[in-house]
Tab-separated table of C-alpha atoms in Angstrom:
chain	number	residue	atom	x	y	z
A	23	THR	CA	124.893	96.428	100.775
A	24	GLN	CA	127.023	96.247	97.601
A	25	PRO	CA	125.279	96.211	94.041
A	26	THR	CA	123.980	92.626	92.523
A	27	PHE	CA	123.963	92.294	88.254
A	28	THR	CA	123.030	89.236	86.679
A	29	GLY	CA	126.271	89.592	84.513
A	30	ASN	CA	129.477	90.560	84.694
A	31	PRO	CA	129.486	94.378	84.458
A	32	PHE	CA	132.839	95.131	85.014
A	33	THR	CA	135.434	96.052	82.964
A	34	ALA	CA	139.103	96.199	84.746
A	35	THR	CA	142.587	96.356	83.972
A	36	TYR	CA	145.759	96.823	85.109
A	37	THR	CA	149.182	97.179	84.111
A	38	ARG	CA	152.163	97.265	86.906
A	39	PHE	CA	155.685	98.713	86.013
A	40	GLY	CA	157.963	98.159	89.139
A	41	ASP	CA	156.299	99.365	92.073
A	42	MET	CA	154.064	101.734	89.740
A	43	VAL	CA	150.420	100.192	89.369
A	44	HIS	CA	148.001	101.674	86.849
A	45	PHE	CA	144.591	100.928	86.541
A	46	ALA	CA	141.350	101.175	84.173
A	47	TYR	CA	137.296	100.253	85.873
A	48	SER	CA	134.508	100.706	84.153
A	49	VAL	CA	131.440	99.631	85.707
A	50	ASP	CA	128.051	99.056	83.199
A	51	PHE	CA	125.085	99.039	85.316
A	52	ASP	CA	122.595	96.890	82.310
A	53	THR	CA	122.586	94.123	84.231
A	54	ILE	CA	122.047	95.356	87.410
A	55	THR	CA	119.434	93.829	90.129
A	56	SER	CA	119.941	95.801	93.137
A	57	PHE	CA	121.716	98.916	93.303
A	58	GLY	CA	122.466	98.061	97.235
A	59	THR	CA	123.017	100.691	99.652
A	60	GLY	CA	126.005	102.924	101.548
A	61	GLN	CA	129.148	103.953	99.749
A	62	TYR	CA	130.398	102.440	96.377
A	63	TYR	CA	134.026	101.124	96.082
A	64	MET	CA	136.384	99.352	94.086
A	65	THR	CA	139.295	97.119	95.076
A	66	LEU	CA	142.733	97.972	93.660
A	67	PRO	CA	145.425	95.128	92.541
A	68	TYR	CA	147.568	96.038	95.134
A	69	PRO	CA	147.458	97.645	98.344
A	70	ALA	CA	148.669	101.032	98.283
A	71	ARG	CA	152.152	102.720	99.623
A	72	ARG	CA	151.056	105.811	100.414
A	73	PRO	CA	147.570	107.586	100.653
A	74	ASN	CA	146.149	108.535	97.608
A	75	THR	CA	143.149	110.719	95.657
A	76	PHE	CA	142.219	109.741	92.211
A	77	SER	CA	140.394	112.222	89.964
A	78	GLY	CA	139.818	110.164	86.720
A	79	GLY	CA	136.692	109.052	87.069
A	80	ALA	CA	133.016	109.918	85.671
A	81	LEU	CA	129.521	108.921	86.342
A	82	TYR	CA	127.346	109.646	82.773
A	83	ASP	CA	123.642	110.011	83.033
A	84	ASP	CA	122.345	108.383	80.204
A	85	SER	CA	119.018	110.504	80.618
A	86	THR	CA	120.025	113.788	80.449
A	87	GLY	CA	123.654	113.446	78.850
A	88	ASN	CA	125.287	115.462	82.532
A	89	VAL	CA	128.800	113.814	83.444
A	90	TYR	CA	129.955	113.831	86.924
A	91	SER	CA	133.501	113.715	88.517
A	92	ILE	CA	134.196	110.883	90.146
A	93	ILE	CA	136.896	110.586	93.079
A	94	GLY	CA	138.935	107.438	94.444
A	95	ILE	CA	140.600	107.728	97.839
A	96	VAL	CA	142.413	104.940	99.205
A	97	ALA	CA	144.232	104.876	102.782
A	98	ALA	CA	148.022	103.351	102.891
A	99	GLY	CA	148.290	100.056	103.237
A	100	SER	CA	144.810	99.646	101.961
A	101	ASP	CA	143.468	97.774	98.171
A	102	GLN	CA	140.130	99.454	98.794
A	103	MET	CA	139.182	102.690	96.953
A	104	ASP	CA	136.142	104.515	98.141
A	105	LEU	CA	134.411	106.670	95.673
A	106	TYR	CA	133.300	109.855	96.111
A	107	TYR	CA	131.807	112.405	93.540
A	108	LEU	CA	132.451	116.308	93.337
A	109	LYS	CA	129.613	118.494	94.808
A	110	SER	CA	129.321	121.866	92.939
A	111	ASN	CA	130.997	123.787	95.595
A	112	GLY	CA	134.338	121.538	95.206
A	113	GLU	CA	133.221	119.389	98.167
A	114	THR	CA	133.238	115.557	97.968
A	115	GLU	CA	130.103	113.244	99.084
A	116	PRO	CA	130.154	109.406	98.832
A	117	PHE	CA	128.687	108.206	95.731
A	118	GLU	CA	125.782	106.125	96.575
A	119	HIS	CA	122.781	105.053	94.233
A	120	ASN	CA	121.137	108.104	94.785
A	121	LYS	CA	124.388	110.496	94.810
A	122	PRO	CA	124.528	112.192	92.900
A	123	ILE	CA	121.723	111.069	91.077
A	124	THR	CA	119.397	108.417	91.167
A	125	LEU	CA	121.340	105.614	89.208
A	126	THR	CA	119.412	103.604	86.606
A	127	VAL	CA	120.557	100.994	84.389
A	128	ASP	CA	121.402	103.107	81.293
A	129	ASP	CA	123.906	104.611	83.572
A	130	ASN	CA	127.778	103.940	83.786
A	131	PHE	CA	131.023	104.938	85.712
A	132	ASP	CA	134.684	104.726	84.919
A	133	ILE	CA	137.896	105.559	87.157
A	134	THR	CA	141.724	105.443	86.423
A	135	GLY	CA	144.625	106.126	88.015
A	136	THR	CA	148.432	105.437	88.744
A	137	TYR	CA	149.689	104.834	92.474
A	138	GLU	CA	152.681	102.982	94.099
A	139	LYS	CA	152.019	99.756	95.570
A	140	GLU	CA	152.874	98.815	98.893
A	141	ASP	CA	156.310	96.617	99.417
């Protein structure tokens, strides 16, 4: 299940230039009422022409000041970008409410990337 909020936690922008799309998403958990279960994902503005991995993401742990790398992966023809975190051994694992940390309302994350949209 996806998280639920009392307000809009998302700041999302994108710029399209020809077939290229640049997106920038931020999520602030201040108004969250449930963190949900399972892997988090974001919807891109257009389906991707090719498979893409976006490494421009970060999860900010307010209680410790730690920052965790967030990776987005989208399949060709899809607009669903599944979110992963980068483990200390370099492998990825699904980003969930309790991985890589147990999320709180003080935490937030962002991710950006550029990709070629499907025709």
